[in-house]
Short mmCIF file of C-alpha atoms in Angstrom, two decimals:
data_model
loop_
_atom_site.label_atom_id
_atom_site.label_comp_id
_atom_site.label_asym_id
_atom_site.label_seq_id
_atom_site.Cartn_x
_atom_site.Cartn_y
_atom_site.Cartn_z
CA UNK A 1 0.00 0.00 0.00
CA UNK A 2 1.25 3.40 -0.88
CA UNK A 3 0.70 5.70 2.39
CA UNK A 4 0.11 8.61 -0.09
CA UNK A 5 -3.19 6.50 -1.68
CA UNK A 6 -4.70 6.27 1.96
CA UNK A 7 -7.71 8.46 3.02
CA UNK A 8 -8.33 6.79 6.78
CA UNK A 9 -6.04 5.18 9.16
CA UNK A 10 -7.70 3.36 12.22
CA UNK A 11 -5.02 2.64 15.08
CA UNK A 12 -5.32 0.44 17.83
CA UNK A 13 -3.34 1.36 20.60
CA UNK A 14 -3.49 4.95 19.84
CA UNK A 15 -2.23 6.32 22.88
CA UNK A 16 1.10 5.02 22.95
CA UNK A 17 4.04 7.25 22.18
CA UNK A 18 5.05 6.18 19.09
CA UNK A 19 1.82 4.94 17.74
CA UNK A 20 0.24 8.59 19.01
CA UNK A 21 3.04 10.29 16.82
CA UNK A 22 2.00 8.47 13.75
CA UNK A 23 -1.10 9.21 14.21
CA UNK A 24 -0.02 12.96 14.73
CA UNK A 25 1.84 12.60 11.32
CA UNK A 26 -1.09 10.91 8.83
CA UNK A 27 -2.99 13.59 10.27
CA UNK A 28 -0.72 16.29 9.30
CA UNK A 29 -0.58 14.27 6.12
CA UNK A 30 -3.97 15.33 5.38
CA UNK A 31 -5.65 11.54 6.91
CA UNK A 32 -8.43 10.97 8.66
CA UNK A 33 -7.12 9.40 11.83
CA UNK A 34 -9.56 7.71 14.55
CA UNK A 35 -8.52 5.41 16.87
CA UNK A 36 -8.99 3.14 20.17
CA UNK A 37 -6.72 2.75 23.44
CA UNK A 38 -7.46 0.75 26.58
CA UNK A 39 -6.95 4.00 28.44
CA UNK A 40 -7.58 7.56 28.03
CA UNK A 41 -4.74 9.50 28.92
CA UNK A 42 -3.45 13.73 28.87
CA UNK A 43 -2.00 12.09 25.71
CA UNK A 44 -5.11 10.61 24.46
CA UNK A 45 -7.04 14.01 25.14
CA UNK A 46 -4.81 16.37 22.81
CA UNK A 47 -5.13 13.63 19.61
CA UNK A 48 -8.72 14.08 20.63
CA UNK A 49 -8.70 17.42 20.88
CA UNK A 50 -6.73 17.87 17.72
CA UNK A 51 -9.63 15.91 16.16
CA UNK A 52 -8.92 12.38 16.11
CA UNK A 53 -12.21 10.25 17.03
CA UNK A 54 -10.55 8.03 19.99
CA UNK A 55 -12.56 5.79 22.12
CA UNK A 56 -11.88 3.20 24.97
CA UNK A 57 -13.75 0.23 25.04
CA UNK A 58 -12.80 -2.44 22.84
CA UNK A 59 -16.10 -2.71 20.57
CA UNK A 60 -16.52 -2.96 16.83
CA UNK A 61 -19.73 -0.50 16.96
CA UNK A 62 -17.53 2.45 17.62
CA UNK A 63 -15.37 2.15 14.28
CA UNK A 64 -16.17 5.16 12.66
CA UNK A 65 -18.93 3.87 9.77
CA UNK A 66 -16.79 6.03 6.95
CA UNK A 67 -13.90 3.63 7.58
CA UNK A 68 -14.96 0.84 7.04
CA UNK A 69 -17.53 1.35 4.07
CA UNK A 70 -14.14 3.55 2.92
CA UNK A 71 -11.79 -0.14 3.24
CA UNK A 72 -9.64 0.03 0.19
CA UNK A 73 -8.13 3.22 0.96
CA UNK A 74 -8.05 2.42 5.04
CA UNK A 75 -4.84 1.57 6.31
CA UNK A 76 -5.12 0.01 10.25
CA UNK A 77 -2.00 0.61 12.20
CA UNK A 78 -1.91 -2.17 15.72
CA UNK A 79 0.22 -2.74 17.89
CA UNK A 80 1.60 -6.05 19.52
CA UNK A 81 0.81 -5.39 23.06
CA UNK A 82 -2.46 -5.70 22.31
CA UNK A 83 -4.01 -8.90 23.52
CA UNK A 84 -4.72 -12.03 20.84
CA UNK A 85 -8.18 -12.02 21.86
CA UNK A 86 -8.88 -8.22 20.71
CA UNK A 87 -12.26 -7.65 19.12
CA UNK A 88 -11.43 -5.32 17.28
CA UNK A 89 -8.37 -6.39 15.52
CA UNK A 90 -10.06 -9.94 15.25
CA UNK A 91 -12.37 -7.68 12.98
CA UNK A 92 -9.98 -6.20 11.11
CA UNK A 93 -7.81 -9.26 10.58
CA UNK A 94 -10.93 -11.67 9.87
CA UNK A 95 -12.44 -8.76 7.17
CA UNK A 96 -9.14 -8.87 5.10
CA UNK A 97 -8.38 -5.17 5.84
CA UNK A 98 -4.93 -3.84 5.52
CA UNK A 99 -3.28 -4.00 8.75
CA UNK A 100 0.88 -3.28 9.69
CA UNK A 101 2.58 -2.74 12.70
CA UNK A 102 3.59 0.19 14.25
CA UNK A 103 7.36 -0.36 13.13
CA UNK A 104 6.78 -1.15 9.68
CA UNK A 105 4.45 1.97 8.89
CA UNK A 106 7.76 3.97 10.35
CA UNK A 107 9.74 1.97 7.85
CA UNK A 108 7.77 2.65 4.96
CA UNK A 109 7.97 6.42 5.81
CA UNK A 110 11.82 6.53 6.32
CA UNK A 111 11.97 4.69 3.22
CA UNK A 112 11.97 7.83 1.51
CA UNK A 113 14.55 9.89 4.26
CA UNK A 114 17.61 10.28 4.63
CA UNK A 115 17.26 8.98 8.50
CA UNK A 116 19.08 8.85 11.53
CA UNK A 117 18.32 5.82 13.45
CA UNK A 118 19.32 5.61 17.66
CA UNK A 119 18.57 2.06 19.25
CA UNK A 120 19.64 1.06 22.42
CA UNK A 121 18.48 -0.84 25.69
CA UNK A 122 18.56 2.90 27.53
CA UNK A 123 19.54 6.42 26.64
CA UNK A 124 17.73 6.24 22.93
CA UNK A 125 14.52 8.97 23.76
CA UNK A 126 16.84 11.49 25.43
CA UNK A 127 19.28 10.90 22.19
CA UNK A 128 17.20 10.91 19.64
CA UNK A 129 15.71 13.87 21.23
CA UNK A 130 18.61 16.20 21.59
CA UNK A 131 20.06 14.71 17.94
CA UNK A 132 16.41 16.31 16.91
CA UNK A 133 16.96 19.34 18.59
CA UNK A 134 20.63 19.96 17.43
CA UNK A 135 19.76 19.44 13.68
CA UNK A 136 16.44 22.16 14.23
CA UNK A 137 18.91 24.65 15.83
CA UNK A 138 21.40 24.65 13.08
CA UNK A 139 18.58 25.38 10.19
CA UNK A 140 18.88 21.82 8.86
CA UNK A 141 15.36 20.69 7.97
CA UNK A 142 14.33 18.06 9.24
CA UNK A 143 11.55 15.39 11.33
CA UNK A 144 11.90 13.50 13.86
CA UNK A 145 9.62 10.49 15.60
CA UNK A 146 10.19 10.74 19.56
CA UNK A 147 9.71 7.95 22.25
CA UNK A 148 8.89 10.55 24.41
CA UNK A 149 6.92 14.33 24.46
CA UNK A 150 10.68 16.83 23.71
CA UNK A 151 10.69 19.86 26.64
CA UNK A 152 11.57 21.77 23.80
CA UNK A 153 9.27 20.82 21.89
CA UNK A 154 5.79 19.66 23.96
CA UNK A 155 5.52 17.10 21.39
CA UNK A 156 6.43 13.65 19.97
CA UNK A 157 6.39 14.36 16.32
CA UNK A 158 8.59 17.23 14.26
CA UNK A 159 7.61 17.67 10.92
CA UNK A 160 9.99 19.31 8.18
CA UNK A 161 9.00 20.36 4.82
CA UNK A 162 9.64 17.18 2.81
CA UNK A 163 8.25 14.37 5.14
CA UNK A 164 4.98 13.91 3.79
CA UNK A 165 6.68 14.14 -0.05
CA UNK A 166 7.47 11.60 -2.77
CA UNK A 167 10.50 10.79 -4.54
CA UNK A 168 12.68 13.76 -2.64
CA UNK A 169 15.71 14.06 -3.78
CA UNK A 170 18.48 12.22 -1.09
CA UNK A 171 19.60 14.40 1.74
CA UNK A 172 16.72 17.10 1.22
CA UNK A 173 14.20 14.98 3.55
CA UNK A 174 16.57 14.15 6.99
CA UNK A 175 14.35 12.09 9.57
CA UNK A 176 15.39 11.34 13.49
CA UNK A 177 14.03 7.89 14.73
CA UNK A 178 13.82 6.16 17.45
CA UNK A 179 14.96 2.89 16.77
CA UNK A 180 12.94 0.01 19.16
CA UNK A 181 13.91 -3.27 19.91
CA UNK A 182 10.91 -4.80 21.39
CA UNK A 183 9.49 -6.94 19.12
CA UNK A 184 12.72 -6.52 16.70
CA UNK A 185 11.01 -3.49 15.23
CA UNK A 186 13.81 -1.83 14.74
CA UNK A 187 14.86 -4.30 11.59
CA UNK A 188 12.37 -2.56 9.50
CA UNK A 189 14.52 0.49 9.04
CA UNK A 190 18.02 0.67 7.31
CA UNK A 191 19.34 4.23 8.39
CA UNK A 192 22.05 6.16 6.53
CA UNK A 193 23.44 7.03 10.42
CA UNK A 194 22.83 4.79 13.40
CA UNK A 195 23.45 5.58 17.20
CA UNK A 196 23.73 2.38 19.27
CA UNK A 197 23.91 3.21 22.89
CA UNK A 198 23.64 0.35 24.88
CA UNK A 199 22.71 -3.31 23.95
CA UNK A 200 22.37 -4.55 27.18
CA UNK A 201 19.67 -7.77 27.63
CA UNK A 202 16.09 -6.69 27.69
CA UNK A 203 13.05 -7.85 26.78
CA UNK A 204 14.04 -11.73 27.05
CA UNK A 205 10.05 -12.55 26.81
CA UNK A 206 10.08 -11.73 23.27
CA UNK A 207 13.95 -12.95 22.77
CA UNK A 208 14.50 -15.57 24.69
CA UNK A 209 17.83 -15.57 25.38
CA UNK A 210 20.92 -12.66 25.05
CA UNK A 211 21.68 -14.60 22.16
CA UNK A 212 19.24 -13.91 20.29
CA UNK A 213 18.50 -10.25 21.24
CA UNK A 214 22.71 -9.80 20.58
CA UNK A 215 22.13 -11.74 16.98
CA UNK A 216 18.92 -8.78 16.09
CA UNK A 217 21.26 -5.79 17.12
CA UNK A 218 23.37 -7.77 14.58
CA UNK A 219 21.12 -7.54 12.19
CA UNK A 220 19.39 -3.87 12.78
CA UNK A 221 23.99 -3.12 12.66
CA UNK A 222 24.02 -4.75 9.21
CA UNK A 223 21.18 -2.18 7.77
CA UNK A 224 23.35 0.92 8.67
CA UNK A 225 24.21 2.84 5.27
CA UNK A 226 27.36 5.15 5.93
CA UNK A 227 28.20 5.20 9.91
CA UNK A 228 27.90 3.22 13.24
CA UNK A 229 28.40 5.68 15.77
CA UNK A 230 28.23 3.07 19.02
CA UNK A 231 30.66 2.30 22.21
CA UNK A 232 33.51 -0.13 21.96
CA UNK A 233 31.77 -1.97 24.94
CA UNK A 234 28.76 -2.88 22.11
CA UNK A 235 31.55 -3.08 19.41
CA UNK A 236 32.98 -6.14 21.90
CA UNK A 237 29.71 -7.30 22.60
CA UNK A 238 28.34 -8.52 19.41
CA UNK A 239 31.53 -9.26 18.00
CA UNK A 240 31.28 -6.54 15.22
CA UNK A 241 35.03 -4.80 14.08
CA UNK A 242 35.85 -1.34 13.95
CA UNK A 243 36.01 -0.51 10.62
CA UNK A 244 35.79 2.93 8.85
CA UNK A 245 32.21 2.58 9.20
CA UNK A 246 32.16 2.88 12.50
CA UNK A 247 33.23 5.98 15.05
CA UNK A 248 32.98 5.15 18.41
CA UNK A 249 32.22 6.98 21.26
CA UNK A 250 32.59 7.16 25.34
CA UNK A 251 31.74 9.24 28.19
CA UNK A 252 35.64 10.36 28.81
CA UNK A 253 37.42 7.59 27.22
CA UNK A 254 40.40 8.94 25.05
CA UNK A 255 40.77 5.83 23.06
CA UNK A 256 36.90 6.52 21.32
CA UNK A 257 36.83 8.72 18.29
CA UNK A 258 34.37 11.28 20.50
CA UNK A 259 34.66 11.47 24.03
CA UNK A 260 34.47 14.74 26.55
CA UNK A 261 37.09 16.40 28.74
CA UNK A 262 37.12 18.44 31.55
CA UNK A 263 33.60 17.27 33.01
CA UNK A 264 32.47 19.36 35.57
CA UNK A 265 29.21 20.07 37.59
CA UNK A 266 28.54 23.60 38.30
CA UNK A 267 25.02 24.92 39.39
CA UNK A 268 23.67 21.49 38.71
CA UNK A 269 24.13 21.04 35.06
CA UNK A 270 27.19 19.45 33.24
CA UNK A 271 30.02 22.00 32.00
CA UNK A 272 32.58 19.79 29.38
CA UNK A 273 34.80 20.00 26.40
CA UNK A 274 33.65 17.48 23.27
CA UNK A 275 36.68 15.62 20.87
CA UNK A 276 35.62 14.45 18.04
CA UNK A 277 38.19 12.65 15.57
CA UNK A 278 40.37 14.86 17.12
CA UNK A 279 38.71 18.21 16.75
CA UNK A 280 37.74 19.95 20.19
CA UNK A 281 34.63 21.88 21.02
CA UNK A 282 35.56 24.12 24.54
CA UNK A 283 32.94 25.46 26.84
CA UNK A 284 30.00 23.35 26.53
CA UNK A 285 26.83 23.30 28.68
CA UNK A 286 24.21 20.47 28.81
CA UNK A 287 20.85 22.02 29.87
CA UNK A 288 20.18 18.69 31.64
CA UNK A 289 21.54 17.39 34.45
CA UNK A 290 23.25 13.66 34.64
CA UNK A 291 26.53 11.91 33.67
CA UNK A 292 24.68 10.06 31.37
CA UNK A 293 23.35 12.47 29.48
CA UNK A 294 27.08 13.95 28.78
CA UNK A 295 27.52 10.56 26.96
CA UNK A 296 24.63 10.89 25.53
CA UNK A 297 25.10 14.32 23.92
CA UNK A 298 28.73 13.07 22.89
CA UNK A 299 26.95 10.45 20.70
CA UNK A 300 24.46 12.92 19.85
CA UNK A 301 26.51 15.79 18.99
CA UNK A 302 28.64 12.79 17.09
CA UNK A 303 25.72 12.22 14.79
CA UNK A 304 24.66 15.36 14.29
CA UNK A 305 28.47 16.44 12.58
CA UNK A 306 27.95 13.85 9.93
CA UNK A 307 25.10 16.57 8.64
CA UNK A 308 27.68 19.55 8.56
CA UNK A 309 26.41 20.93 12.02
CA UNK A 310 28.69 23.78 13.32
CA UNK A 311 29.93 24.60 16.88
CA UNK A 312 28.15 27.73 17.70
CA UNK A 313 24.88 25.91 16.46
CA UNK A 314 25.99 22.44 19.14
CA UNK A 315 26.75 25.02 22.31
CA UNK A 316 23.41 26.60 21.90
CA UNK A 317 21.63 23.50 20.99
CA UNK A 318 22.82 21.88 24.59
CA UNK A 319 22.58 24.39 26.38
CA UNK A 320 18.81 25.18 25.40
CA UNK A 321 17.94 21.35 25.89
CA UNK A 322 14.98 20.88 27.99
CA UNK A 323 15.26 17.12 27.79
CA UNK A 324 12.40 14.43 27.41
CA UNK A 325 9.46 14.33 29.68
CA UNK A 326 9.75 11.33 32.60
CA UNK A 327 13.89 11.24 31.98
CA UNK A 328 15.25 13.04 35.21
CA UNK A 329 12.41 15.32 34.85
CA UNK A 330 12.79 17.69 37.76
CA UNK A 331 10.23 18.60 39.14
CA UNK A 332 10.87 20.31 42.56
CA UNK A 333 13.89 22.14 43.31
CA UNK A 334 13.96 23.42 46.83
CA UNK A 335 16.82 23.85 49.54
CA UNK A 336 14.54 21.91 51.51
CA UNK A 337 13.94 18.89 49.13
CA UNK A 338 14.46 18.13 45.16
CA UNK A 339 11.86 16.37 43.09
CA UNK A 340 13.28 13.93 40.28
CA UNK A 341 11.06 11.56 38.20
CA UNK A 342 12.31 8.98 35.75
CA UNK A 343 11.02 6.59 33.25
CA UNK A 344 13.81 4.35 34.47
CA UNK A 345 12.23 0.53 34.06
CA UNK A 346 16.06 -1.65 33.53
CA UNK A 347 18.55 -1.83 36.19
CA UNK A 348 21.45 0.02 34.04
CA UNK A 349 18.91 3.14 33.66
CA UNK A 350 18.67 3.45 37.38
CA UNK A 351 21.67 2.49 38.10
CA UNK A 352 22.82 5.43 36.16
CA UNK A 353 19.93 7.52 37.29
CA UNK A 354 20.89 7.26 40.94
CA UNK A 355 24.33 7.38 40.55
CA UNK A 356 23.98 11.30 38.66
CA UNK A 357 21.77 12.11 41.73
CA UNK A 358 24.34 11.31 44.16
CA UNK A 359 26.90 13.08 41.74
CA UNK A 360 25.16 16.42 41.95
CA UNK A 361 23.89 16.25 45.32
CA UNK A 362 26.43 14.95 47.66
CA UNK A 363 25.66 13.97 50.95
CA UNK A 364 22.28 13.92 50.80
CA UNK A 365 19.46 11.76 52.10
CA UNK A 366 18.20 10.13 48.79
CA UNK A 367 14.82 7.87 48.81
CA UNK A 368 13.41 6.33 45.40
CA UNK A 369 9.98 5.43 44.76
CA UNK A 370 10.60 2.75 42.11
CA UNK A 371 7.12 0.40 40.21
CA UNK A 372 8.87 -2.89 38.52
CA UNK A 373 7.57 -2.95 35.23
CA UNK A 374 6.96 -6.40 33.66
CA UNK A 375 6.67 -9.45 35.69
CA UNK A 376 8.95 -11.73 33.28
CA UNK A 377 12.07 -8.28 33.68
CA UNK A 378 11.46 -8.51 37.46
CA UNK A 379 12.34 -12.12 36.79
CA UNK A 380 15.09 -11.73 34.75
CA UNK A 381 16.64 -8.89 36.62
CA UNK A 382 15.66 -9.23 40.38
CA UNK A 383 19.28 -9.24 41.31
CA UNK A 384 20.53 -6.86 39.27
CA UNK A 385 17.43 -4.50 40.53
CA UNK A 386 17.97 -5.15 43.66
CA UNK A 387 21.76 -3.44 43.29
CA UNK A 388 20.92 -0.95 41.51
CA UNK A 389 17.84 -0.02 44.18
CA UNK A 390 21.16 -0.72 46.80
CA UNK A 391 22.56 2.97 45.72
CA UNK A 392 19.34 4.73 47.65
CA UNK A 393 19.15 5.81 51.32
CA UNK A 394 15.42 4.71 51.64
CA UNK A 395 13.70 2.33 48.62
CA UNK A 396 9.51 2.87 48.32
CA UNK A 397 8.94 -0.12 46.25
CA UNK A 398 5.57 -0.70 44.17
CA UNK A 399 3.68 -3.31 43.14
CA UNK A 400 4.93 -4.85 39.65
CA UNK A 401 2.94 -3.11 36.61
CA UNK A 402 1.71 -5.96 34.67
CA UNK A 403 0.98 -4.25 31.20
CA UNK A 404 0.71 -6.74 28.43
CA UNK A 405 1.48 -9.70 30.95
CA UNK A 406 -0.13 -12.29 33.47
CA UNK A 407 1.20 -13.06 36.76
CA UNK A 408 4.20 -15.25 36.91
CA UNK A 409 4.04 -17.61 39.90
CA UNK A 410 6.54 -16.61 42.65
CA UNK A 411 7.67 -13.13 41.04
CA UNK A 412 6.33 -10.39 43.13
CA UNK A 413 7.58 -6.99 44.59
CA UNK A 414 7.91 -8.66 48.14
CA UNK A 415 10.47 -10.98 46.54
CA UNK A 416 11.97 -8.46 44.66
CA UNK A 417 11.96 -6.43 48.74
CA UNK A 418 13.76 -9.27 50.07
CA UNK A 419 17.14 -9.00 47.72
CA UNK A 420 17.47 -5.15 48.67
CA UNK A 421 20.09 -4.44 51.42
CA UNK A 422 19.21 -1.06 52.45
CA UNK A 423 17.66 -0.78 55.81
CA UNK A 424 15.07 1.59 54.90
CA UNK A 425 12.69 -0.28 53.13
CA UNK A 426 9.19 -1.18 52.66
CA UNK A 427 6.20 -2.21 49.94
CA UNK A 428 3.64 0.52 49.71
CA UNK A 429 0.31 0.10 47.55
CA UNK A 430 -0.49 3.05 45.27
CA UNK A 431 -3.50 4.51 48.23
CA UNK A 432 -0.43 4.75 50.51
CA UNK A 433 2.22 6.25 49.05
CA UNK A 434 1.64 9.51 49.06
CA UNK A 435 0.80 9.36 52.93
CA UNK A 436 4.13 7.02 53.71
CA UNK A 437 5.88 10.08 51.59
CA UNK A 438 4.91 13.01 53.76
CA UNK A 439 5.93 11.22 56.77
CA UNK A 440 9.38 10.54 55.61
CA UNK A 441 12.25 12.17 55.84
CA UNK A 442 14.71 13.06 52.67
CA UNK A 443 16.71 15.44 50.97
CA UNK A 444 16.03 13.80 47.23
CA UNK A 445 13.48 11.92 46.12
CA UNK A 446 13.20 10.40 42.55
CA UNK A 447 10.21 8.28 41.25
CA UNK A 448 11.56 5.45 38.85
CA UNK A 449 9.19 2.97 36.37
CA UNK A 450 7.55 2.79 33.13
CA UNK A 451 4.37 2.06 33.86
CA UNK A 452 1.29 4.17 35.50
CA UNK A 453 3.86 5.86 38.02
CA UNK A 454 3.81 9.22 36.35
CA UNK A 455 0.16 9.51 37.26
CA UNK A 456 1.71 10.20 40.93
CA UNK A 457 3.72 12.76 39.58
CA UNK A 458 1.50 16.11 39.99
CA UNK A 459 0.05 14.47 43.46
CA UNK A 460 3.17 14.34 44.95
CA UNK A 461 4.99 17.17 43.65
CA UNK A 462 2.37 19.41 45.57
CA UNK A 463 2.64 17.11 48.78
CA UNK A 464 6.19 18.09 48.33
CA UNK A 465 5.48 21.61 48.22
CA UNK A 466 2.72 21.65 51.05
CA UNK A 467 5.37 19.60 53.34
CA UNK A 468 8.29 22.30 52.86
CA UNK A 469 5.51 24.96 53.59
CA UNK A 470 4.76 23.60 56.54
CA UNK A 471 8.15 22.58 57.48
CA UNK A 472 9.75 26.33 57.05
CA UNK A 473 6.31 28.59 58.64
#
């Protein structure tokens, strides 16, 4: 099907970030977009109020009439966390309409970009992100599909002139994309520049094994055009050789072909130097706090050169960067107590999440509120969560967050509780957390999953604020 021959496209799972940004982009397209989602979200209510038809109970009588009667020129976009037993894509698949995954609609579309791909177990939103935001602040035209709302931006999708055009001529339509891989969607796009950050094990319901998810980075690797840009760690990982294909890139490591110098934290936020190849870039600022973010903006920064990106244009770019919504999202900065949520959900990301808090706050009382997403990564990972959780002062820990999956006997948050060392510890349910909160006493607290436990963000950023009032009066 040729996207520019379709008048409707249904989408099932509408609310989720990437499907919600193609949905945001057939729109702009010229579509008529309708959709349904198990629940309505802040997310949910701008599509809706942008004048998508959305609904949220899983019943054929609310497809829109018009799209089916309109079936030859309907393209339905699901995705796989949707349960086998769907009514509504049992419809769909039993009526012989055209139906494709979220990743392979985002295929077809790069198909005609020049694109810049960034995959990786953690660190890919906030990269693809600020590689987004560097090309926009240089002039160079360009779109970009985000795994997360930009705080630049307010939004998932960018749109540049071309993206919606046929048969553009190469280089003149440059797309940024978040490169997933769950469900090895990322094989369905074969970028001209691809960012690799991390390939650490993941998602070992759909894979299996490290193996296998090692052998589809492999694979997604093999797709890359003109340039790798990825850590030796990776590099030594899958057993791929540095070739001139392939620039490499660290944190501070002199040995990489980009790396920074002089990292220092002043005022909160990151001050550093950038080599790349050898060429230095003095007297930048990262308008985002976090070592991890430094190494991301190397890698960024990295990718964004390869499109003739000047100096001036990366300084301003990172210093202006607001970041990605839910990654070290501060929200309360007091001399009484700081605010930090995180869409950390492996134990690497809050490993590394922790570890920046402790960086720029030394000596501080830190206390994490932290929802295990996933009963088979709790599994998988309970040890290495459990270290990672180590790194806090007092751990707040959640029931698991199911999402697409069913209990798995013996895997629960109290046995996840039981492998944590820290003496201040306890389960709390989601009607008690906000009360076991105010009673507790911290400098820092940061809120850490990827499931519902943003919906506690607004809640207890003003018990926060109420608590310091009443603290200092």
């Amino acid at each position: 099907m040729k996207l520019n021959a379709i008048r409707y496209v249904y989408f099932l799972g509408i609310g989720g970030i990437g499907m919600s940004a193609l949905a945001r982009y057939f729109q702009a397209a010229g579509k008529k977009v309708a959709g349904y989602d198990r629940t309505r979200t802040a997310l949910t209510d701008e599509l809706a109020a942008a004048g998508m038809e959305i609904h949220f109970e899983d019943d054929v009588k609310n497809i829109p009439a018009e799209y089916i009667a309109g079936k030859e020129k309907l393209l339905v976009v699901w995705t796989p966390a949707l349960p086998p037993d769907h009514r509504e894509l049992n419809f769909f698949r039993d009526g012989g309409f055209t139906l494709m995954k979220r990743a392979r609609v985002l295929g077809i579309i790069a198909e005609n970009s020049t694109t810049i791909a960034v995959a990786g177990t953690h660190g890919k939103t906030t990269t693809t992100t600020l590689t987004a935001h560097l090309l926009r602040t240089s002039g160079i035209d360009s779109s970009a599909f985000l795994g997360g709302i930009s705080g630049n931006y307010h939004t998932n999708l960018l749109l540049g002139k071309n993206i919606a055009k046929e048969n553009v001529p190469a280089g003149e339509n440059i797309l940024v994309a978040e490169a997933d891989e769950y469900d090895r969607s990322f094989h369905w796009l074969h970028p001209e520049v691809a960012i690799v950050t991390s390939a650490d094990p993941d998602h070992l319901d759909i894979y299996g094994n490290r193996n296998e998810m090692d052998e589809s980075y492999r694979k997604f690797i093999s797709q890359v055009k003109r340039k790798l840009i990825t850590r030796r760690k990776v590099l030594d990982q899958l057993g791929i050789p540095v070739t001139e294909k392939v620039l490499t890139y660290s944190l501070e490591e002199d040995s990489s072909d980009a790396f920074a110098k002089e990292i220092r934290v002043e005022d909160g936020f990151y001050h550093f130097d950038l080599v790349i190849r050898g060429k230095k870039i003095e007297g930048l600022k990262l308008g985002l706090p976090g070592r991890h973010n430094v190494e991301n903006a190397v890698a960024a920064v990295t990718a964004a050169k390869e499109f003739g990106i000047g100096d001036e244009s990366v300084k301003s770019a990172l210093a202006s960067f607001r970041g990605v919504q839910r990654r070290f999202d501060i929200h309360l900065r007091d001399p009484e107590c700081v605010y930090i949520d995180d869409y950390g959900h492996h134990p690497a990301e809050l490993k590394a999440c922790i570890s920046s808090v402790r960086e720029l706050f030394p000596g501080k009382k830190i206390a994490g509120v932290f929802q295990p997403h996933l009963y088979s990564r709790t599994r998988d990972f309970a040890d290495e969560f459990a270290q990672s959780l180590d790194l806090l002062d007092a751990v707040f820990l959640m029931e698991i967050y199911p999402a697409r999956e069913l209990p798995v006997p013996g895997v629960t948050s109290s046995m996840l509780l039981g492998k944590i060392n820290v003496h201040e510890k306890c389960l709390v349910s989601d009607d008690e957390l906000l009360e076991k909160l105010r009673r507790a006493e911290f400098d820092v607290l940061i809120t850490m999953g990827a499931g519902n436990i943003d919906r506690f963000v607004e809640p207890v950023t003003q018990m926060l604020k109420e608590k310091i009032k009443n603290k200092t009066s």
